[in-house]
JSON list of C-alpha atoms in Angstrom, two decimals:
[
{"chain": "A", "resi": 1, "resn": "UNK", "atom": "CA", "xyz": [38.48, -53.85, -100.05]},
{"chain": "A", "resi": 2, "resn": "UNK", "atom": "CA", "xyz": [36.51, -53.51, -97.08]},
{"chain": "A", "resi": 3, "resn": "UNK", "atom": "CA", "xyz": [38.46, -54.16, -93.18]},
{"chain": "A", "resi": 4, "resn": "UNK", "atom": "CA", "xyz": [37.05, -57.76, -92.62]},
{"chain": "A", "resi": 5, "resn": "UNK", "atom": "CA", "xyz": [38.68, -58.35, -96.13]},
{"chain": "A", "resi": 6, "resn": "UNK", "atom": "CA", "xyz": [41.77, -57.35, -96.12]},
{"chain": "A", "resi": 7, "resn": "UNK", "atom": "CA", "xyz": [42.16, -58.77, -92.46]},
{"chain": "A", "resi": 8, "resn": "UNK", "atom": "CA", "xyz": [40.55, -62.25, -93.76]},
{"chain": "A", "resi": 9, "resn": "UNK", "atom": "CA", "xyz": [43.74, -61.83, -96.13]},
{"chain": "A", "resi": 10, "resn": "UNK", "atom": "CA", "xyz": [46.45, -61.90, -93.80]},
{"chain": "A", "resi": 11, "resn": "UNK", "atom": "CA", "xyz": [44.34, -64.75, -91.76]},
{"chain": "A", "resi": 12, "resn": "UNK", "atom": "CA", "xyz": [42.71, -62.99, -89.61]},
{"chain": "A", "resi": 13, "resn": "UNK", "atom": "CA", "xyz": [39.47, -63.35, -88.95]},
{"chain": "A", "resi": 14, "resn": "UNK", "atom": "CA", "xyz": [38.32, -60.98, -85.51]},
{"chain": "A", "resi": 15, "resn": "UNK", "atom": "CA", "xyz": [35.42, -59.49, -83.86]},
{"chain": "A", "resi": 16, "resn": "UNK", "atom": "CA", "xyz": [34.20, -55.94, -83.97]},
{"chain": "A", "resi": 17, "resn": "UNK", "atom": "CA", "xyz": [32.60, -54.34, -81.45]},
{"chain": "A", "resi": 18, "resn": "UNK", "atom": "CA", "xyz": [31.68, -50.79, -82.44]},
{"chain": "A", "resi": 19, "resn": "UNK", "atom": "CA", "xyz": [29.91, -48.41, -80.00]},
{"chain": "A", "resi": 20, "resn": "UNK", "atom": "CA", "xyz": [28.95, -44.69, -79.75]},
{"chain": "A", "resi": 21, "resn": "UNK", "atom": "CA", "xyz": [26.99, -42.39, -77.68]},
{"chain": "A", "resi": 22, "resn": "UNK", "atom": "CA", "xyz": [24.80, -40.27, -80.38]},
{"chain": "A", "resi": 23, "resn": "UNK", "atom": "CA", "xyz": [24.80, -41.59, -83.67]},
{"chain": "A", "resi": 24, "resn": "UNK", "atom": "CA", "xyz": [21.59, -42.08, -85.10]},
{"chain": "A", "resi": 25, "resn": "UNK", "atom": "CA", "xyz": [22.04, -44.82, -87.01]},
{"chain": "A", "resi": 26, "resn": "UNK", "atom": "CA", "xyz": [24.74, -47.27, -85.78]},
{"chain": "A", "resi": 27, "resn": "UNK", "atom": "CA", "xyz": [24.29, -50.57, -87.33]},
{"chain": "A", "resi": 28, "resn": "UNK", "atom": "CA", "xyz": [23.86, -49.14, -90.36]},
{"chain": "A", "resi": 29, "resn": "UNK", "atom": "CA", "xyz": [27.18, -47.30, -89.87]},
{"chain": "A", "resi": 30, "resn": "UNK", "atom": "CA", "xyz": [28.70, -50.61, -88.27]},
{"chain": "A", "resi": 31, "resn": "UNK", "atom": "CA", "xyz": [28.05, -52.70, -91.05]},
{"chain": "A", "resi": 32, "resn": "UNK", "atom": "CA", "xyz": [29.87, -50.18, -93.70]},
{"chain": "A", "resi": 33, "resn": "UNK", "atom": "CA", "xyz": [32.61, -49.54, -92.34]},
{"chain": "A", "resi": 34, "resn": "UNK", "atom": "CA", "xyz": [33.45, -53.82, -91.85]},
{"chain": "A", "resi": 35, "resn": "UNK", "atom": "CA", "xyz": [31.49, -55.22, -94.16]},
{"chain": "A", "resi": 36, "resn": "UNK", "atom": "CA", "xyz": [30.41, -57.55, -91.73]},
{"chain": "A", "resi": 37, "resn": "UNK", "atom": "CA", "xyz": [26.44, -57.55, -90.45]},
{"chain": "A", "resi": 38, "resn": "UNK", "atom": "CA", "xyz": [26.03, -56.43, -86.71]},
{"chain": "A", "resi": 39, "resn": "UNK", "atom": "CA", "xyz": [23.78, -56.81, -84.05]},
{"chain": "A", "resi": 40, "resn": "UNK", "atom": "CA", "xyz": [22.56, -53.54, -82.61]},
{"chain": "A", "resi": 41, "resn": "UNK", "atom": "CA", "xyz": [22.25, -53.49, -78.27]},
{"chain": "A", "resi": 42, "resn": "UNK", "atom": "CA", "xyz": [20.52, -50.50, -78.28]},
{"chain": "A", "resi": 43, "resn": "UNK", "atom": "CA", "xyz": [19.51, -50.19, -74.02]},
{"chain": "A", "resi": 44, "resn": "UNK", "atom": "CA", "xyz": [21.45, -48.56, -71.65]},
{"chain": "A", "resi": 45, "resn": "UNK", "atom": "CA", "xyz": [21.23, -50.63, -68.31]},
{"chain": "A", "resi": 46, "resn": "UNK", "atom": "CA", "xyz": [22.76, -47.84, -66.14]},
{"chain": "A", "resi": 47, "resn": "UNK", "atom": "CA", "xyz": [21.14, -46.65, -63.50]},
{"chain": "A", "resi": 48, "resn": "UNK", "atom": "CA", "xyz": [20.12, -43.21, -64.27]},
{"chain": "A", "resi": 49, "resn": "UNK", "atom": "CA", "xyz": [17.96, -40.59, -63.01]},
{"chain": "A", "resi": 50, "resn": "UNK", "atom": "CA", "xyz": [14.86, -38.55, -64.76]},
{"chain": "A", "resi": 51, "resn": "UNK", "atom": "CA", "xyz": [16.08, -36.20, -67.74]},
{"chain": "A", "resi": 52, "resn": "UNK", "atom": "CA", "xyz": [14.18, -33.13, -68.53]},
{"chain": "A", "resi": 53, "resn": "UNK", "atom": "CA", "xyz": [14.88, -31.21, -71.68]},
{"chain": "A", "resi": 54, "resn": "UNK", "atom": "CA", "xyz": [13.77, -27.37, -72.01]},
{"chain": "A", "resi": 55, "resn": "UNK", "atom": "CA", "xyz": [13.89, -25.85, -75.19]},
{"chain": "A", "resi": 56, "resn": "UNK", "atom": "CA", "xyz": [13.31, -21.92, -74.71]},
{"chain": "A", "resi": 57, "resn": "UNK", "atom": "CA", "xyz": [12.27, -19.39, -76.53]},
{"chain": "A", "resi": 58, "resn": "UNK", "atom": "CA", "xyz": [13.06, -15.79, -75.50]},
{"chain": "A", "resi": 59, "resn": "UNK", "atom": "CA", "xyz": [10.29, -13.78, -75.24]},
{"chain": "A", "resi": 60, "resn": "UNK", "atom": "CA", "xyz": [9.34, -11.50, -78.41]},
{"chain": "A", "resi": 61, "resn": "UNK", "atom": "CA", "xyz": [10.07, -7.45, -77.25]},
{"chain": "A", "resi": 62, "resn": "UNK", "atom": "CA", "xyz": [9.74, -6.03, -80.95]},
{"chain": "A", "resi": 63, "resn": "UNK", "atom": "CA", "xyz": [6.44, -7.96, -82.59]},
{"chain": "A", "resi": 64, "resn": "UNK", "atom": "CA", "xyz": [6.85, -5.19, -85.97]},
{"chain": "A", "resi": 65, "resn": "UNK", "atom": "CA", "xyz": [10.66, -6.27, -86.27]},
{"chain": "A", "resi": 66, "resn": "UNK", "atom": "CA", "xyz": [10.46, -9.76, -84.88]},
{"chain": "A", "resi": 67, "resn": "UNK", "atom": "CA", "xyz": [13.20, -9.16, -82.28]},
{"chain": "A", "resi": 68, "resn": "UNK", "atom": "CA", "xyz": [13.34, -11.83, -79.21]},
{"chain": "A", "resi": 69, "resn": "UNK", "atom": "CA", "xyz": [15.05, -10.86, -76.26]},
{"chain": "A", "resi": 70, "resn": "UNK", "atom": "CA", "xyz": [18.78, -11.68, -76.16]},
{"chain": "A", "resi": 71, "resn": "UNK", "atom": "CA", "xyz": [19.80, -15.11, -75.71]},
{"chain": "A", "resi": 72, "resn": "UNK", "atom": "CA", "xyz": [22.70, -14.61, -73.69]},
{"chain": "A", "resi": 73, "resn": "UNK", "atom": "CA", "xyz": [21.01, -12.37, -71.06]},
{"chain": "A", "resi": 74, "resn": "UNK", "atom": "CA", "xyz": [18.27, -15.35, -70.87]},
{"chain": "A", "resi": 75, "resn": "UNK", "atom": "CA", "xyz": [21.60, -18.08, -70.71]},
{"chain": "A", "resi": 76, "resn": "UNK", "atom": "CA", "xyz": [22.53, -16.01, -67.60]},
{"chain": "A", "resi": 77, "resn": "UNK", "atom": "CA", "xyz": [18.68, -15.71, -66.01]},
{"chain": "A", "resi": 78, "resn": "UNK", "atom": "CA", "xyz": [18.25, -18.98, -65.97]},
{"chain": "A", "resi": 79, "resn": "UNK", "atom": "CA", "xyz": [21.90, -20.37, -65.45]},
{"chain": "A", "resi": 80, "resn": "UNK", "atom": "CA", "xyz": [21.89, -17.61, -62.22]},
{"chain": "A", "resi": 81, "resn": "UNK", "atom": "CA", "xyz": [18.62, -18.59, -61.29]},
{"chain": "A", "resi": 82, "resn": "UNK", "atom": "CA", "xyz": [19.77, -22.62, -61.51]},
{"chain": "A", "resi": 83, "resn": "UNK", "atom": "CA", "xyz": [22.62, -21.39, -58.87]},
{"chain": "A", "resi": 84, "resn": "UNK", "atom": "CA", "xyz": [20.30, -19.51, -56.81]},
{"chain": "A", "resi": 85, "resn": "UNK", "atom": "CA", "xyz": [18.53, -22.85, -55.86]},
{"chain": "A", "resi": 86, "resn": "UNK", "atom": "CA", "xyz": [22.39, -24.64, -55.43]},
{"chain": "A", "resi": 87, "resn": "UNK", "atom": "CA", "xyz": [22.25, -26.41, -58.88]},
{"chain": "A", "resi": 88, "resn": "UNK", "atom": "CA", "xyz": [25.55, -27.49, -59.83]},
{"chain": "A", "resi": 89, "resn": "UNK", "atom": "CA", "xyz": [25.43, -25.88, -63.63]},
{"chain": "A", "resi": 90, "resn": "UNK", "atom": "CA", "xyz": [27.36, -25.91, -66.87]},
{"chain": "A", "resi": 91, "resn": "UNK", "atom": "CA", "xyz": [27.18, -23.11, -69.38]},
{"chain": "A", "resi": 92, "resn": "UNK", "atom": "CA", "xyz": [27.76, -23.93, -73.11]},
{"chain": "A", "resi": 93, "resn": "UNK", "atom": "CA", "xyz": [28.14, -21.60, -75.05]},
{"chain": "A", "resi": 94, "resn": "UNK", "atom": "CA", "xyz": [29.35, -21.67, -79.14]},
{"chain": "A", "resi": 95, "resn": "UNK", "atom": "CA", "xyz": [32.08, -19.02, -78.99]},
{"chain": "A", "resi": 96, "resn": "UNK", "atom": "CA", "xyz": [34.90, -17.73, -77.17]},
{"chain": "A", "resi": 97, "resn": "UNK", "atom": "CA", "xyz": [33.29, -14.27, -77.17]},
{"chain": "A", "resi": 98, "resn": "UNK", "atom": "CA", "xyz": [29.83, -15.93, -76.05]},
{"chain": "A", "resi": 99, "resn": "UNK", "atom": "CA", "xyz": [31.91, -17.55, -73.52]},
{"chain": "A", "resi": 100, "resn": "UNK", "atom": "CA", "xyz": [33.65, -14.77, -71.50]},
{"chain": "A", "resi": 101, "resn": "UNK", "atom": "CA", "xyz": [30.74, -12.80, -72.30]},
{"chain": "A", "resi": 102, "resn": "UNK", "atom": "CA", "xyz": [28.78, -14.77, -70.06]},
{"chain": "A", "resi": 103, "resn": "UNK", "atom": "CA", "xyz": [31.56, -15.80, -68.19]},
{"chain": "A", "resi": 104, "resn": "UNK", "atom": "CA", "xyz": [31.34, -11.74, -67.00]},
{"chain": "A", "resi": 105, "resn": "UNK", "atom": "CA", "xyz": [27.76, -11.90, -66.68]},
{"chain": "A", "resi": 106, "resn": "UNK", "atom": "CA", "xyz": [27.81, -14.91, -64.01]},
{"chain": "A", "resi": 107, "resn": "UNK", "atom": "CA", "xyz": [30.93, -13.83, -61.72]},
{"chain": "A", "resi": 108, "resn": "UNK", "atom": "CA", "xyz": [28.49, -10.75, -61.42]},
{"chain": "A", "resi": 109, "resn": "UNK", "atom": "CA", "xyz": [25.87, -13.15, -59.88]},
{"chain": "A", "resi": 110, "resn": "UNK", "atom": "CA", "xyz": [27.92, -15.95, -58.28]},
{"chain": "A", "resi": 111, "resn": "UNK", "atom": "CA", "xyz": [31.24, -16.53, -57.08]},
{"chain": "A", "resi": 112, "resn": "UNK", "atom": "CA", "xyz": [32.78, -20.48, -57.79]},
{"chain": "A", "resi": 113, "resn": "UNK", "atom": "CA", "xyz": [32.42, -19.47, -61.39]},
{"chain": "A", "resi": 114, "resn": "UNK", "atom": "CA", "xyz": [35.06, -20.50, -64.00]},
{"chain": "A", "resi": 115, "resn": "UNK", "atom": "CA", "xyz": [35.25, -20.08, -68.18]},
{"chain": "A", "resi": 116, "resn": "UNK", "atom": "CA", "xyz": [36.50, -23.47, -69.56]},
{"chain": "A", "resi": 117, "resn": "UNK", "atom": "CA", "xyz": [38.05, -23.07, -73.30]},
{"chain": "A", "resi": 118, "resn": "UNK", "atom": "CA", "xyz": [41.08, -24.34, -76.18]},
{"chain": "A", "resi": 119, "resn": "UNK", "atom": "CA", "xyz": [42.73, -21.21, -75.00]},
{"chain": "A", "resi": 120, "resn": "UNK", "atom": "CA", "xyz": [43.55, -21.87, -71.32]},
{"chain": "A", "resi": 121, "resn": "UNK", "atom": "CA", "xyz": [47.07, -23.88, -70.23]},
{"chain": "A", "resi": 122, "resn": "UNK", "atom": "CA", "xyz": [46.45, -27.49, -69.79]},
{"chain": "A", "resi": 123, "resn": "UNK", "atom": "CA", "xyz": [47.21, -26.71, -65.69]},
{"chain": "A", "resi": 124, "resn": "UNK", "atom": "CA", "xyz": [44.84, -24.61, -66.03]},
{"chain": "A", "resi": 125, "resn": "UNK", "atom": "CA", "xyz": [42.01, -27.15, -67.61]},
{"chain": "A", "resi": 126, "resn": "UNK", "atom": "CA", "xyz": [42.91, -29.68, -65.36]},
{"chain": "A", "resi": 127, "resn": "UNK", "atom": "CA", "xyz": [42.77, -27.78, -62.25]},
{"chain": "A", "resi": 128, "resn": "UNK", "atom": "CA", "xyz": [39.00, -26.65, -63.14]},
{"chain": "A", "resi": 129, "resn": "UNK", "atom": "CA", "xyz": [38.16, -30.72, -64.34]},
{"chain": "A", "resi": 130, "resn": "UNK", "atom": "CA", "xyz": [39.23, -31.56, -61.12]},
{"chain": "A", "resi": 131, "resn": "UNK", "atom": "CA", "xyz": [37.54, -28.74, -58.73]},
{"chain": "A", "resi": 132, "resn": "UNK", "atom": "CA", "xyz": [34.00, -29.09, -61.15]},
{"chain": "A", "resi": 133, "resn": "UNK", "atom": "CA", "xyz": [33.81, -33.04, -60.58]},
{"chain": "A", "resi": 134, "resn": "UNK", "atom": "CA", "xyz": [35.05, -32.21, -56.68]},
{"chain": "A", "resi": 135, "resn": "UNK", "atom": "CA", "xyz": [32.25, -29.88, -56.38]},
{"chain": "A", "resi": 136, "resn": "UNK", "atom": "CA", "xyz": [34.16, -27.08, -55.47]},
{"chain": "A", "resi": 137, "resn": "UNK", "atom": "CA", "xyz": [33.43, -25.12, -58.75]},
{"chain": "A", "resi": 138, "resn": "UNK", "atom": "CA", "xyz": [29.81, -24.04, -59.27]},
{"chain": "A", "resi": 139, "resn": "UNK", "atom": "CA", "xyz": [29.63, -23.66, -61.93]},
{"chain": "A", "resi": 140, "resn": "UNK", "atom": "CA", "xyz": [31.95, -23.33, -65.03]},
{"chain": "A", "resi": 141, "resn": "UNK", "atom": "CA", "xyz": [31.08, -21.19, -68.67]},
{"chain": "A", "resi": 142, "resn": "UNK", "atom": "CA", "xyz": [32.60, -23.89, -72.11]},
{"chain": "A", "resi": 143, "resn": "UNK", "atom": "CA", "xyz": [33.14, -24.06, -75.38]},
{"chain": "A", "resi": 144, "resn": "UNK", "atom": "CA", "xyz": [32.76, -26.66, -77.23]},
{"chain": "A", "resi": 145, "resn": "UNK", "atom": "CA", "xyz": [35.48, -28.23, -75.56]},
{"chain": "A", "resi": 146, "resn": "UNK", "atom": "CA", "xyz": [33.84, -29.67, -72.36]},
{"chain": "A", "resi": 147, "resn": "UNK", "atom": "CA", "xyz": [31.51, -31.57, -75.12]},
{"chain": "A", "resi": 148, "resn": "UNK", "atom": "CA", "xyz": [33.33, -34.88, -74.35]},
{"chain": "A", "resi": 149, "resn": "UNK", "atom": "CA", "xyz": [36.22, -36.70, -73.97]},
{"chain": "A", "resi": 150, "resn": "UNK", "atom": "CA", "xyz": [36.75, -35.67, -70.62]},
{"chain": "A", "resi": 151, "resn": "UNK", "atom": "CA", "xyz": [35.78, -36.42, -67.10]},
{"chain": "A", "resi": 152, "resn": "UNK", "atom": "CA", "xyz": [33.91, -33.84, -65.20]},
{"chain": "A", "resi": 153, "resn": "UNK", "atom": "CA", "xyz": [31.62, -36.56, -63.06]},
{"chain": "A", "resi": 154, "resn": "UNK", "atom": "CA", "xyz": [28.10, -35.32, -62.55]},
{"chain": "A", "resi": 155, "resn": "UNK", "atom": "CA", "xyz": [26.50, -32.06, -62.59]},
{"chain": "A", "resi": 156, "resn": "UNK", "atom": "CA", "xyz": [22.99, -31.62, -62.22]},
{"chain": "A", "resi": 157, "resn": "UNK", "atom": "CA", "xyz": [21.74, -29.23, -65.29]},
{"chain": "A", "resi": 158, "resn": "UNK", "atom": "CA", "xyz": [23.40, -27.48, -68.47]},
{"chain": "A", "resi": 159, "resn": "UNK", "atom": "CA", "xyz": [21.97, -25.00, -70.30]},
{"chain": "A", "resi": 160, "resn": "UNK", "atom": "CA", "xyz": [23.31, -24.09, -74.19]},
{"chain": "A", "resi": 161, "resn": "UNK", "atom": "CA", "xyz": [23.47, -20.86, -75.44]},
{"chain": "A", "resi": 162, "resn": "UNK", "atom": "CA", "xyz": [21.95, -21.76, -79.01]},
{"chain": "A", "resi": 163, "resn": "UNK", "atom": "CA", "xyz": [22.00, -24.92, -80.80]},
{"chain": "A", "resi": 164, "resn": "UNK", "atom": "CA", "xyz": [24.80, -25.87, -80.93]},
{"chain": "A", "resi": 165, "resn": "UNK", "atom": "CA", "xyz": [24.38, -26.82, -84.83]},
{"chain": "A", "resi": 166, "resn": "UNK", "atom": "CA", "xyz": [23.85, -30.57, -84.70]},
{"chain": "A", "resi": 167, "resn": "UNK", "atom": "CA", "xyz": [22.04, -33.22, -82.80]},
{"chain": "A", "resi": 168, "resn": "UNK", "atom": "CA", "xyz": [24.52, -35.46, -81.71]},
{"chain": "A", "resi": 169, "resn": "UNK", "atom": "CA", "xyz": [26.50, -32.12, -79.50]},
{"chain": "A", "resi": 170, "resn": "UNK", "atom": "CA", "xyz": [23.00, -31.40, -78.56]},
{"chain": "A", "resi": 171, "resn": "UNK", "atom": "CA", "xyz": [22.80, -34.80, -76.89]},
{"chain": "A", "resi": 172, "resn": "UNK", "atom": "CA", "xyz": [26.51, -34.71, -76.22]},
{"chain": "A", "resi": 173, "resn": "UNK", "atom": "CA", "xyz": [26.17, -31.01, -74.20]},
{"chain": "A", "resi": 174, "resn": "UNK", "atom": "CA", "xyz": [22.98, -32.54, -72.64]},
{"chain": "A", "resi": 175, "resn": "UNK", "atom": "CA", "xyz": [24.79, -35.68, -71.47]},
{"chain": "A", "resi": 176, "resn": "UNK", "atom": "CA", "xyz": [26.96, -33.56, -69.16]},
{"chain": "A", "resi": 177, "resn": "UNK", "atom": "CA", "xyz": [24.01, -33.69, -66.79]},
{"chain": "A", "resi": 178, "resn": "UNK", "atom": "CA", "xyz": [22.89, -36.44, -64.50]},
{"chain": "A", "resi": 179, "resn": "UNK", "atom": "CA", "xyz": [25.10, -39.51, -65.00]},
{"chain": "A", "resi": 180, "resn": "UNK", "atom": "CA", "xyz": [24.05, -40.78, -61.43]},
{"chain": "A", "resi": 181, "resn": "UNK", "atom": "CA", "xyz": [20.63, -41.35, -60.09]},
{"chain": "A", "resi": 182, "resn": "UNK", "atom": "CA", "xyz": [19.48, -38.06, -59.29]},
{"chain": "A", "resi": 183, "resn": "UNK", "atom": "CA", "xyz": [17.51, -35.86, -61.84]},
{"chain": "A", "resi": 184, "resn": "UNK", "atom": "CA", "xyz": [18.84, -33.02, -64.13]},
{"chain": "A", "resi": 185, "resn": "UNK", "atom": "CA", "xyz": [18.05, -30.67, -66.52]},
{"chain": "A", "resi": 186, "resn": "UNK", "atom": "CA", "xyz": [19.24, -29.77, -70.08]},
{"chain": "A", "resi": 187, "resn": "UNK", "atom": "CA", "xyz": [18.24, -26.19, -70.81]},
{"chain": "A", "resi": 188, "resn": "UNK", "atom": "CA", "xyz": [18.18, -24.90, -75.37]},
{"chain": "A", "resi": 189, "resn": "UNK", "atom": "CA", "xyz": [18.21, -21.22, -75.26]},
{"chain": "A", "resi": 190, "resn": "UNK", "atom": "CA", "xyz": [17.20, -20.86, -78.74]},
{"chain": "A", "resi": 191, "resn": "UNK", "atom": "CA", "xyz": [19.09, -17.61, -80.42]},
{"chain": "A", "resi": 192, "resn": "UNK", "atom": "CA", "xyz": [16.87, -14.78, -83.47]},
{"chain": "A", "resi": 193, "resn": "UNK", "atom": "CA", "xyz": [19.51, -17.56, -85.83]},
{"chain": "A", "resi": 194, "resn": "UNK", "atom": "CA", "xyz": [17.08, -19.11, -88.39]},
{"chain": "A", "resi": 195, "resn": "UNK", "atom": "CA", "xyz": [18.69, -22.82, -87.95]},
{"chain": "A", "resi": 196, "resn": "UNK", "atom": "CA", "xyz": [18.00, -21.81, -83.51]},
{"chain": "A", "resi": 197, "resn": "UNK", "atom": "CA", "xyz": [14.18, -20.96, -84.84]},
{"chain": "A", "resi": 198, "resn": "UNK", "atom": "CA", "xyz": [13.34, -23.75, -86.71]},
{"chain": "A", "resi": 199, "resn": "UNK", "atom": "CA", "xyz": [14.65, -26.18, -84.14]},
{"chain": "A", "resi": 200, "resn": "UNK", "atom": "CA", "xyz": [12.53, -24.12, -81.00]},
{"chain": "A", "resi": 201, "resn": "UNK", "atom": "CA", "xyz": [9.88, -24.66, -83.21]},
{"chain": "A", "resi": 202, "resn": "UNK", "atom": "CA", "xyz": [10.12, -28.56, -84.70]},
{"chain": "A", "resi": 203, "resn": "UNK", "atom": "CA", "xyz": [11.87, -29.82, -81.42]},
{"chain": "A", "resi": 204, "resn": "UNK", "atom": "CA", "xyz": [10.63, -33.24, -82.80]},
{"chain": "A", "resi": 205, "resn": "UNK", "atom": "CA", "xyz": [13.33, -32.73, -85.29]}
]
């Protein structure tokens, strides 16, 4: 029994409005969940600036072994350059360890860099979110804890240290930059992992 049948059994006929920012097939999913026909509104009329998405593969340092320059060091270098140019930047890492390593690196390069992950106290996380919105913090290095559901305002750039694992997560992270009418940048820095290398060689995927 689908949800519309259940509602009808109790004498109700609700109108369903379903929203998603990232699902590839929202119409099909909504129809499967409710058993109702849906009309897709797929165009976003909100004002927004240009968004540039860059797929970056670190250079090979040992051709015989196929070893590339370390993706964490390359993430640091790109983030440092953005900060040098005055861009408020959010750096995503895929693990707590990588987050702390990048945080240590970037703190050596710039003041006003903070970390953000699930292990931080709620009060500390709220303070970081507020200072990020108000522009007091120039950069944050985060796990997926800042990926969605938290208001951090509009940023200039996002740098992703490695492929997040899903297309939806990639778009969620990239979407953290450029929510107003200014141009924004999202950079995906590939690691040497096979999935990262596949994504970087097949960006159309």
